[in-house]
PDB file of C-alpha atoms in Angstrom:
ATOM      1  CA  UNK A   1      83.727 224.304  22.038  1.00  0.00           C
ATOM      2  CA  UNK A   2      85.241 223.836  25.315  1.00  0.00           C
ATOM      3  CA  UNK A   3      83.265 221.119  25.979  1.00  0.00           C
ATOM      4  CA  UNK A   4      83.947 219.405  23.127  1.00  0.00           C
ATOM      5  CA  UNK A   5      87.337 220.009  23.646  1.00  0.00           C
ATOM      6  CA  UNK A   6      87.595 218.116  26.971  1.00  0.00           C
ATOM      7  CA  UNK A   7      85.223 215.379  25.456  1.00  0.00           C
ATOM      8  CA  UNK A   8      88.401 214.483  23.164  1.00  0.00           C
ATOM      9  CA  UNK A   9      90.865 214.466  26.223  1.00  0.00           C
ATOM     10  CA  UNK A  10      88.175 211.901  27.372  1.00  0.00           C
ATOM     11  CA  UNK A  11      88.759 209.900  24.216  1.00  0.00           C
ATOM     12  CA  UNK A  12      92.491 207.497  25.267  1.00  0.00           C
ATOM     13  CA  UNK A  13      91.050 207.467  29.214  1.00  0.00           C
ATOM     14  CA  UNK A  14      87.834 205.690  27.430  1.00  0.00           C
ATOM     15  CA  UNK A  15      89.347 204.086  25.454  1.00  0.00           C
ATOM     16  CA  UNK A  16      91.781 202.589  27.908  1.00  0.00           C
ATOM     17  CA  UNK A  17      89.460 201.365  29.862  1.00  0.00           C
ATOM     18  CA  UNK A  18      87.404 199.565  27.847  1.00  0.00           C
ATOM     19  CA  UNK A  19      90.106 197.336  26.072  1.00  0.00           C
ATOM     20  CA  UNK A  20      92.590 197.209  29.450  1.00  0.00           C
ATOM     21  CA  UNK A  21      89.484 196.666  32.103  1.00  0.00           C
ATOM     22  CA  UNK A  22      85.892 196.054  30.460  1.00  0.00           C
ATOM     23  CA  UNK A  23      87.009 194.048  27.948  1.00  0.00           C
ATOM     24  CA  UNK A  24      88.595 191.301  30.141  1.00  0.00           C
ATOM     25  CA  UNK A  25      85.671 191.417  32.551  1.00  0.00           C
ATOM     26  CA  UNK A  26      83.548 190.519  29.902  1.00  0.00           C
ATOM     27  CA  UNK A  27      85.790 187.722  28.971  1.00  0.00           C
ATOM     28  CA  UNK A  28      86.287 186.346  32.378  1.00  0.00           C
ATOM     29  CA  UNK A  29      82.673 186.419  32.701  1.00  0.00           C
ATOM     30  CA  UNK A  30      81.661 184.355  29.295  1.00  0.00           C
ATOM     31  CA  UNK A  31      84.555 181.856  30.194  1.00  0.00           C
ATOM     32  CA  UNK A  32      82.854 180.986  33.632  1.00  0.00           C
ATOM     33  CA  UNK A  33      79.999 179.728  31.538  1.00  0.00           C
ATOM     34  CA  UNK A  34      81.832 177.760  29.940  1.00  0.00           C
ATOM     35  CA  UNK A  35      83.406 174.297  31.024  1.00  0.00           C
ATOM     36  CA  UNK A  36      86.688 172.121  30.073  1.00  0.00           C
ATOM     37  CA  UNK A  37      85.251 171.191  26.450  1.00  0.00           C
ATOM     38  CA  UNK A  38      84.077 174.410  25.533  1.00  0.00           C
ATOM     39  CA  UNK A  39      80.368 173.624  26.276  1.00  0.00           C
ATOM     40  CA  UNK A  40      77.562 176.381  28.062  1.00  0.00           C
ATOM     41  CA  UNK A  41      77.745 175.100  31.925  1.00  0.00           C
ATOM     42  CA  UNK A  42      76.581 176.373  35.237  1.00  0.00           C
ATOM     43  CA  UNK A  43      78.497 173.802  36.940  1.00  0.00           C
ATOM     44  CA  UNK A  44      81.012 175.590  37.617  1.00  0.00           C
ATOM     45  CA  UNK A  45      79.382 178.065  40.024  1.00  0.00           C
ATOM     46  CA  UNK A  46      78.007 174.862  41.247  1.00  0.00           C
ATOM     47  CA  UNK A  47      81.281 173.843  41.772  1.00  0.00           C
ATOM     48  CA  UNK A  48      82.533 176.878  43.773  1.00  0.00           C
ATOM     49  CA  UNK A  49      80.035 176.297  45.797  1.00  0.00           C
ATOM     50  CA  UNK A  50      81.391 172.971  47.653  1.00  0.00           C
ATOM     51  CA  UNK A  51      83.479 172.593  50.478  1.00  0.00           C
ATOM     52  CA  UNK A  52      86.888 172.338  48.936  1.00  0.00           C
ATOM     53  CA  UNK A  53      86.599 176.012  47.209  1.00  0.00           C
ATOM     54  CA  UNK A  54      84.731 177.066  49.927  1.00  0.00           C
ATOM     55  CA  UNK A  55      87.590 176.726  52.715  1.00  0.00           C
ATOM     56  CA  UNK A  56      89.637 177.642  50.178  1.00  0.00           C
ATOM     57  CA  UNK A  57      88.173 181.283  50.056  1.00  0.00           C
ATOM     58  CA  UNK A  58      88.163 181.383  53.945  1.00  0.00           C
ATOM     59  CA  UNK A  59      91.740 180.648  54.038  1.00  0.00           C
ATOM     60  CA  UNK A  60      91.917 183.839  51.456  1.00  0.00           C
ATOM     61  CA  UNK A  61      89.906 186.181  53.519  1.00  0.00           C
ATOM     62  CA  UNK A  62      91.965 184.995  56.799  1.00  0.00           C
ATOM     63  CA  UNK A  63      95.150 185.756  55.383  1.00  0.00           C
ATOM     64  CA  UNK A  64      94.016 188.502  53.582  1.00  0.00           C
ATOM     65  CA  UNK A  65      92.718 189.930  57.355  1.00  0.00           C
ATOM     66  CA  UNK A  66      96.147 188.993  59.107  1.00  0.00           C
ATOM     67  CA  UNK A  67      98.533 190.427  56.250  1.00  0.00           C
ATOM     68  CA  UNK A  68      96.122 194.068  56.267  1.00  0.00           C
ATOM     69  CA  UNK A  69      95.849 194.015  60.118  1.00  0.00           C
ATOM     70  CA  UNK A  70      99.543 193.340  60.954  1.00  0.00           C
ATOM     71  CA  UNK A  71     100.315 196.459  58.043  1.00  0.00           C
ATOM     72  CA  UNK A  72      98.112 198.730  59.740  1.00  0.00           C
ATOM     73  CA  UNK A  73      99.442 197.728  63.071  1.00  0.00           C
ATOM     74  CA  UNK A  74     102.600 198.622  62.254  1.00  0.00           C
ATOM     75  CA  UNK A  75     102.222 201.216  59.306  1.00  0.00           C
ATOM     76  CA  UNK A  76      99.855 203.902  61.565  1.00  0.00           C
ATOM     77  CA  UNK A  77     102.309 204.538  64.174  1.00  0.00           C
ATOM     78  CA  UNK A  78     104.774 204.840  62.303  1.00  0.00           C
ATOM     79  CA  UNK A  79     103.242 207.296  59.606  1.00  0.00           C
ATOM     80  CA  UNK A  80     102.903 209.342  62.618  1.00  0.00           C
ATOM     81  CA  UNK A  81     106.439 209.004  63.481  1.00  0.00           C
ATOM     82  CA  UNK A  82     107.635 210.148  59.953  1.00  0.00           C
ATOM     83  CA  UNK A  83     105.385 213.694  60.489  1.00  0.00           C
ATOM     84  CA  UNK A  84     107.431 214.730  63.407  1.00  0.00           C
ATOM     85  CA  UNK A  85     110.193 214.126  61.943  1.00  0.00           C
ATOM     86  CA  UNK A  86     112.074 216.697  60.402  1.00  0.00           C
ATOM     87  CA  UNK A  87     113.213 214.972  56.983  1.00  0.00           C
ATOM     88  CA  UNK A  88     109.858 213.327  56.403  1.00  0.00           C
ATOM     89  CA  UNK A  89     109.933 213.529  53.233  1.00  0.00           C
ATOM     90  CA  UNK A  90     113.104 211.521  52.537  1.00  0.00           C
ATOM     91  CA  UNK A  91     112.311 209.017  55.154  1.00  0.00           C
ATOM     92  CA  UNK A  92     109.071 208.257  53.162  1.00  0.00           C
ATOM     93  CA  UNK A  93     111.158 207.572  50.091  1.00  0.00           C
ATOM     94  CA  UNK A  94     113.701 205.620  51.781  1.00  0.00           C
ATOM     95  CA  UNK A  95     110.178 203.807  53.135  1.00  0.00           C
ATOM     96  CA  UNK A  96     108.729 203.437  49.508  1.00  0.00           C
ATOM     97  CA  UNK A  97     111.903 202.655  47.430  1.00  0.00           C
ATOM     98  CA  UNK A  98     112.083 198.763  48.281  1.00  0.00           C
ATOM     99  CA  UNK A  99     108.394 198.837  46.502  1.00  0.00           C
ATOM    100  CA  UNK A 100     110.366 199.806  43.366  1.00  0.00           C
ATOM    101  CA  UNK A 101     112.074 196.451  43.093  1.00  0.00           C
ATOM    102  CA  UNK A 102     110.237 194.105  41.084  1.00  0.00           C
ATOM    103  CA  UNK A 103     108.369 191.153  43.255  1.00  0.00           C
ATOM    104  CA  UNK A 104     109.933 188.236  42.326  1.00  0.00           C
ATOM    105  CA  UNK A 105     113.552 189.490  43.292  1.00  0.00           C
ATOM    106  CA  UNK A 106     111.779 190.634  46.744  1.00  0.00           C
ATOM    107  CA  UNK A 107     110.890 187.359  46.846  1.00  0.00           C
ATOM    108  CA  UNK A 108     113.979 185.256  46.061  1.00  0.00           C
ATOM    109  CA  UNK A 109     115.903 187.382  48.248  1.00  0.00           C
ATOM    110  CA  UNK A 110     113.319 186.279  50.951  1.00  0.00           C
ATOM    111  CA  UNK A 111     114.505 182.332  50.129  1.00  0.00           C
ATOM    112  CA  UNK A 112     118.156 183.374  50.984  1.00  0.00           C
ATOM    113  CA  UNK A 113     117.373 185.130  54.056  1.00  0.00           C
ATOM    114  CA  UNK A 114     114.942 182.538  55.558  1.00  0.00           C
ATOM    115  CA  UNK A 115     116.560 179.249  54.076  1.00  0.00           C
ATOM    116  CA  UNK A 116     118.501 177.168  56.387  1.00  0.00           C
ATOM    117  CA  UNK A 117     121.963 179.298  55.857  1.00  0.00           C
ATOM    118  CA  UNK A 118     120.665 182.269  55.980  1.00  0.00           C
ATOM    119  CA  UNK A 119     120.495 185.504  57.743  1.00  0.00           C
ATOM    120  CA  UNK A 120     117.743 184.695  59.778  1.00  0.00           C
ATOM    121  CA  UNK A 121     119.017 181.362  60.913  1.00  0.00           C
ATOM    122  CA  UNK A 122     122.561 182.528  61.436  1.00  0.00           C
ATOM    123  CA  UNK A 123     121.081 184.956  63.405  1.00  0.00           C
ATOM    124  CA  UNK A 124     118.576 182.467  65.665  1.00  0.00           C
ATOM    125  CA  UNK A 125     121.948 180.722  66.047  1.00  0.00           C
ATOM    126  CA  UNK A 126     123.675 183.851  67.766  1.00  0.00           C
ATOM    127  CA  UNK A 127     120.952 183.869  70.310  1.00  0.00           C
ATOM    128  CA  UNK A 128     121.187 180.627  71.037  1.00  0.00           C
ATOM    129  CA  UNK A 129     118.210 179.682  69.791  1.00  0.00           C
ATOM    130  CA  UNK A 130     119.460 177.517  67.013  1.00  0.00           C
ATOM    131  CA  UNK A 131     118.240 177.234  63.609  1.00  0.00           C
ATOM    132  CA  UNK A 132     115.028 176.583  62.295  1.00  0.00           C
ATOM    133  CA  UNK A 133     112.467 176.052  59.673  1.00  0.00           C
ATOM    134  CA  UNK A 134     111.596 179.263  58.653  1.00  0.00           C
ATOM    135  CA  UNK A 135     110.706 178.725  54.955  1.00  0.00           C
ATOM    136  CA  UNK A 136     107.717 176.851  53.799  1.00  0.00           C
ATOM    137  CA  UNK A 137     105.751 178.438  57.403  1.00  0.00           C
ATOM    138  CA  UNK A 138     102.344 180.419  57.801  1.00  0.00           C
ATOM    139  CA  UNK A 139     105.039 182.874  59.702  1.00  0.00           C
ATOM    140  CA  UNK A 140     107.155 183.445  56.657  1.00  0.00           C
ATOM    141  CA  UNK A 141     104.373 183.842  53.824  1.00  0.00           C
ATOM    142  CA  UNK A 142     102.890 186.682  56.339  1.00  0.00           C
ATOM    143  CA  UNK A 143     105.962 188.111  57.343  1.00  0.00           C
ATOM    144  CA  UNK A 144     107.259 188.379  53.435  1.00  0.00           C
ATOM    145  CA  UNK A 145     103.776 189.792  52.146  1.00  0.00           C
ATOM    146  CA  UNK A 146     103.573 192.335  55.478  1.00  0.00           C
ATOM    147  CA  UNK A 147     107.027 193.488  53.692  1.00  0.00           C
ATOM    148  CA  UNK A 148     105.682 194.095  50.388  1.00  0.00           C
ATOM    149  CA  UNK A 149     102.820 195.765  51.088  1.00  0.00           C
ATOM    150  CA  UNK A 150     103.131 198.528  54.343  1.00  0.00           C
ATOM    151  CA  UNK A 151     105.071 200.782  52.125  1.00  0.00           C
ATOM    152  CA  UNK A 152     101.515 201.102  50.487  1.00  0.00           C
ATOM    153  CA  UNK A 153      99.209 201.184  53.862  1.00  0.00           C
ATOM    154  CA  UNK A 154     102.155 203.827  54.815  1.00  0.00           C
ATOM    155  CA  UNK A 155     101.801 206.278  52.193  1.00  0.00           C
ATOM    156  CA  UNK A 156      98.032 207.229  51.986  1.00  0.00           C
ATOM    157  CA  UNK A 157      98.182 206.945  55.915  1.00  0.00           C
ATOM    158  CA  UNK A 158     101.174 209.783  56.158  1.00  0.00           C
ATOM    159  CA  UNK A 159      99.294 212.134  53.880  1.00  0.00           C
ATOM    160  CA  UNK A 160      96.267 212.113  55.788  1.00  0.00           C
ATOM    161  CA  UNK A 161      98.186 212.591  58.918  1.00  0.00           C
ATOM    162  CA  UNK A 162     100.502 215.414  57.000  1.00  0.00           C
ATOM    163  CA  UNK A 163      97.376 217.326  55.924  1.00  0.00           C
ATOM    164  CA  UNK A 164      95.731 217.057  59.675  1.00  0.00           C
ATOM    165  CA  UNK A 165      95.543 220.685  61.233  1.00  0.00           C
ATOM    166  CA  UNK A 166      97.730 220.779  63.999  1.00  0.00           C
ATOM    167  CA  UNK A 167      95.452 223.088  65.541  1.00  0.00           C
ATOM    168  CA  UNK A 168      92.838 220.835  66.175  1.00  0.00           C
ATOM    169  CA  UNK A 169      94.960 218.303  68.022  1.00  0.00           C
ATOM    170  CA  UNK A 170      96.577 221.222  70.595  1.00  0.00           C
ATOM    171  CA  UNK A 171      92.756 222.332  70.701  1.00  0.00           C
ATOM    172  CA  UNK A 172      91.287 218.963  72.424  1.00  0.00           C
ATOM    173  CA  UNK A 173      94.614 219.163  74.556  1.00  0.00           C
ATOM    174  CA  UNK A 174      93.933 222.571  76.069  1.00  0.00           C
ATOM    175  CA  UNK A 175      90.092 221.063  76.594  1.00  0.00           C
ATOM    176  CA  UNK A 176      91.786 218.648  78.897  1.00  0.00           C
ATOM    177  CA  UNK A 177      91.899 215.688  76.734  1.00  0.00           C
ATOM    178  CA  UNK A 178      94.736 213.053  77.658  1.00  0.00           C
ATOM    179  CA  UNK A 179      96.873 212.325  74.837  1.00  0.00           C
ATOM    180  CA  UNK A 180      95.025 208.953  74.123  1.00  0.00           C
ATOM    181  CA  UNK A 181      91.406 210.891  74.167  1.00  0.00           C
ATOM    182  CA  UNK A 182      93.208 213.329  71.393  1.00  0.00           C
ATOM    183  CA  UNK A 183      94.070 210.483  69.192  1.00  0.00           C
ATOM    184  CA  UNK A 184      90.785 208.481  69.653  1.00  0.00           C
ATOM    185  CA  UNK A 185      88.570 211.479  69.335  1.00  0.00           C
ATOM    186  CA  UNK A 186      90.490 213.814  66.847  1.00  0.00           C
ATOM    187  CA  UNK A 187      93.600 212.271  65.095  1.00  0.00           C
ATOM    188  CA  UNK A 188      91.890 208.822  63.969  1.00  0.00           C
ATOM    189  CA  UNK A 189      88.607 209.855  63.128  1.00  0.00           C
ATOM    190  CA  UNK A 190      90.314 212.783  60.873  1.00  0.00           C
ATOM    191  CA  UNK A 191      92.727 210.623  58.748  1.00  0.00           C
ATOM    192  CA  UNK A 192      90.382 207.401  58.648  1.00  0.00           C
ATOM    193  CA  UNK A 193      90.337 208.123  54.725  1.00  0.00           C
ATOM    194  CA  UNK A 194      93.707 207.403  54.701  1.00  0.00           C
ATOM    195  CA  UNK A 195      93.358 203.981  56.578  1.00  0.00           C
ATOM    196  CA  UNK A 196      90.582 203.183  54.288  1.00  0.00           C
ATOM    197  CA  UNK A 197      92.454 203.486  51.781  1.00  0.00           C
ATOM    198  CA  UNK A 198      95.260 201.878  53.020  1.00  0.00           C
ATOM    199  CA  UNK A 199      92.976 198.748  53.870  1.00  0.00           C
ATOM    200  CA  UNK A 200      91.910 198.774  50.162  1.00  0.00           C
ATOM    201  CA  UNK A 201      95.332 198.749  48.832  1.00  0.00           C
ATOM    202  CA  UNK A 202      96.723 195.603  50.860  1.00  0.00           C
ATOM    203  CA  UNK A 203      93.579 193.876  51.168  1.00  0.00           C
ATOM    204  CA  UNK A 204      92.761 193.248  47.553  1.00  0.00           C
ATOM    205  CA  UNK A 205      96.151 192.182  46.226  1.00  0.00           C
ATOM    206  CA  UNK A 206      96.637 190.045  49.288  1.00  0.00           C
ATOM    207  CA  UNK A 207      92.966 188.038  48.603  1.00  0.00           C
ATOM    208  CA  UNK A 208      94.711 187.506  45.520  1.00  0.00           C
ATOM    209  CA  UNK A 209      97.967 186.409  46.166  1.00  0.00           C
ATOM    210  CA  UNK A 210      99.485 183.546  44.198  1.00  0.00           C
ATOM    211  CA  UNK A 211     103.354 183.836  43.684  1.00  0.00           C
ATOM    212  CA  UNK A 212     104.456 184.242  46.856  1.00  0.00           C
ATOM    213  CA  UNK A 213     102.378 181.131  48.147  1.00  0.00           C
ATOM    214  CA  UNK A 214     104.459 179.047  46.013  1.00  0.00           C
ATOM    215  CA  UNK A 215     108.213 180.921  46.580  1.00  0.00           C
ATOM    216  CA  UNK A 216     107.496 181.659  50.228  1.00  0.00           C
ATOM    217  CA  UNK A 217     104.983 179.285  51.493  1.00  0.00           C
ATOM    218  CA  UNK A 218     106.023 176.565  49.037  1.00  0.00           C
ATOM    219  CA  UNK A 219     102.359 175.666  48.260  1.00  0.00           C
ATOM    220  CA  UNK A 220     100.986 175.166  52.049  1.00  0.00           C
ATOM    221  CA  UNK A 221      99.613 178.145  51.634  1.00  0.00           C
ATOM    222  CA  UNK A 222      96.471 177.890  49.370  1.00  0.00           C
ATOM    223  CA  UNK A 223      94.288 180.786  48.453  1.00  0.00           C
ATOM    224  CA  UNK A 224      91.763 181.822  45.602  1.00  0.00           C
ATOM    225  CA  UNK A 225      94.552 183.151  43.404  1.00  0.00           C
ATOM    226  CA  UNK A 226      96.790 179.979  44.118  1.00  0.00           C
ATOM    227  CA  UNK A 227      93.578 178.476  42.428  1.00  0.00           C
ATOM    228  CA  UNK A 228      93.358 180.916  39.119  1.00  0.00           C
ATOM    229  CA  UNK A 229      96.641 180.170  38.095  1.00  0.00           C
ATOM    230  CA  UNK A 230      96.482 176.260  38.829  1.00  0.00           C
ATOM    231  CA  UNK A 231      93.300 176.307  37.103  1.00  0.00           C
ATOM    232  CA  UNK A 232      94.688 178.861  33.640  1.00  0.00           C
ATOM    233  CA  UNK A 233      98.344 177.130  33.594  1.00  0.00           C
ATOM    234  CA  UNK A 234      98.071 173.438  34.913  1.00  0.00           C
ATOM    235  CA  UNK A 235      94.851 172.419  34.462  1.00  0.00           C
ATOM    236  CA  UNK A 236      94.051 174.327  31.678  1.00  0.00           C
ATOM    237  CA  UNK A 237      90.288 174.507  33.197  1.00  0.00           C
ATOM    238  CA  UNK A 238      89.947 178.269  32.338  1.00  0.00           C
ATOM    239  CA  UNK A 239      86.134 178.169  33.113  1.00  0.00           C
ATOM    240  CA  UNK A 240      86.593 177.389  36.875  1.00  0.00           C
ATOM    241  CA  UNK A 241      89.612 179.756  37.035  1.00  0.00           C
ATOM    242  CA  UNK A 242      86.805 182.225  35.662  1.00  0.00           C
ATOM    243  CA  UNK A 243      84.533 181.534  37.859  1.00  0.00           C
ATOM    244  CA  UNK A 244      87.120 182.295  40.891  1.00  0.00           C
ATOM    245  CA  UNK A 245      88.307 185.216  39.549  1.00  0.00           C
ATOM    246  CA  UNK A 246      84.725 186.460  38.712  1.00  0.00           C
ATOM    247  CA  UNK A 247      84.057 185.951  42.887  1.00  0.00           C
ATOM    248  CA  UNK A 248      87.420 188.017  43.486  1.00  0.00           C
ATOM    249  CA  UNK A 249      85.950 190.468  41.292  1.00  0.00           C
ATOM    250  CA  UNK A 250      82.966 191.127  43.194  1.00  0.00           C
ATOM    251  CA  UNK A 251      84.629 191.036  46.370  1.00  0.00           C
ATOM    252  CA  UNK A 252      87.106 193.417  45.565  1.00  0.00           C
ATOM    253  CA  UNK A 253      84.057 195.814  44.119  1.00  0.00           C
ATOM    254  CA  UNK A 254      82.174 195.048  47.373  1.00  0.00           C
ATOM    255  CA  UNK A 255      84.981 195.951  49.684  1.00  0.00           C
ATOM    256  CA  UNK A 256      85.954 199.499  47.667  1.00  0.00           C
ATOM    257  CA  UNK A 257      82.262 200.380  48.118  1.00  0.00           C
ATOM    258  CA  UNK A 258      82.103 199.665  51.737  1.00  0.00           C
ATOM    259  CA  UNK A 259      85.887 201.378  52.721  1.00  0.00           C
ATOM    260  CA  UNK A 260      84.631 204.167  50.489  1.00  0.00           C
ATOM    261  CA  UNK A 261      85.704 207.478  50.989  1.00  0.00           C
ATOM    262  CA  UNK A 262      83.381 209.391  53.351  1.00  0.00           C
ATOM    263  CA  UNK A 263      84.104 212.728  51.986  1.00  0.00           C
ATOM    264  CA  UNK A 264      82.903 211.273  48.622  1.00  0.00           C
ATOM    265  CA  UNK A 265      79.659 210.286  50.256  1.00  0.00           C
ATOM    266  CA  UNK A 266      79.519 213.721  51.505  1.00  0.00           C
ATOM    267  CA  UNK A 267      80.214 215.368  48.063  1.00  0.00           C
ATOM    268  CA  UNK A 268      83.703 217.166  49.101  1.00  0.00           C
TER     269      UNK A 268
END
């Protein structure tokens, strides 16, 4: 009986995921058979496979690297910083709170403070720099999508560090380890779930990214998702925006089981 009782908990979760996450694999799968006229094609994997598409995904695996790498850069050290703290707590929801806004205000804000009167600008000007063009720039797209997501390489990188036994850290310290050794040996290999998972978080959305390559970048940024929504709402070639978002797919599955958890692999 209890069994079957959970079995019916299991029922909405199923249920859920079939229509909200099977279902439109499935779809996005049949419609990258198909091509522009609604005939059965392989063309357009044969298309993905030519140079245009093919720099295309580079550029969306480059960026994708920079905008994870620059978040862990910065989001690690200062995870660490927000454990010693003594309000940690509240500093991590002061952290997290922009990530409530919605994107496209985040991102329209951005226009203001990079355009030619803005903050940034007015700013340059101070210094004596003078102003310039900030908008529109590899620089910008990075910097504005760095903003977005290192509240989320923050959060699963704090808890890991929160849960971390001090114990361990002041035992490599009375074994003579410097302070450095400690972190290399002990602190980093203990919480690398937490980067992994960090990694996962920024690195998928950002292969993906299409709106802010258009509001920040203003289209000189190009990447795979750039293409999906060309291909859905301009084009209206849904089979090659299928067949892109079939590769992100893959990729995405790929790179979860590769930064998998290790304490998974080990059954904890």
């Amino acid at each position: 009986m209890e069994t079957r009782g959970r079995n019916i908990y299991l029922i909405p979760y199923v249920l859920w995921i079939a229509l909200f996450v099977v279902t439109p694999i499935i779809l996005i799968l049949y419609y990258s058979f198909i091509d522009i006229d609604g005939n059965f094609t392989l063309a357009n994997y044969k298309k993905y496979f030519t140079p245009v598409y093919l720099k295309m995904t580079l550029n969306s695996f480059w960026y994708a690297f920079l905008i994870t790498a620059i978040s862990l850069l910065i989001a690690y050290p200062t995870a660490y910083l927000l454990t010693k703290t003594k309000y940690k707590q509240l500093w991590l929801l002061l952290i997290i709170l922009p990530s409530w806004i919605n994107l496209l205000l985040k991102a329209y804000a951005f226009l203001g403070i990079f355009g030619t009167y803005g903050f940034a600008n007015a700013l340059l000007e101070v210094l004596g720099i003078g102003p310039k063009q900030l908008l529109f720039t590899d620089f910008s797209f990075i910097f504005v999508s760095v903003y977005i997501f290192i509240p989320f390489m923050i959060l699963p990188i704090f808890n890991a560090l929160d849960k971390l036994n001090p114990s361990l850290v002041d035992a490599s310290r009375d074994l003579g380890a410097s302070q450095w050794e400690s972190f290399r040996k002990v602190i980093f290999p203990l919480t690398i779930d937490g980067v992994k998972s960090g990694i996962q978080v920024v690195f998928i959305p950002a292969l993906s990214l299409f709106m802010l390559t258009r509001l920040i970048a203003g289209n000189r940024v190009i990447t795979l998702g750039t293409a999906v929504e060309q291909h859905f709402l301009v084009t209206q070639d849904w089979g090659m925006g299928s067949t892109i978002a079939v590769f992100l797919v893959v990729v995405m599955v790929l790179f979860m089981i590769i930064t998998g958890n290790s304490s998974r692999k080990r059954g904890v």
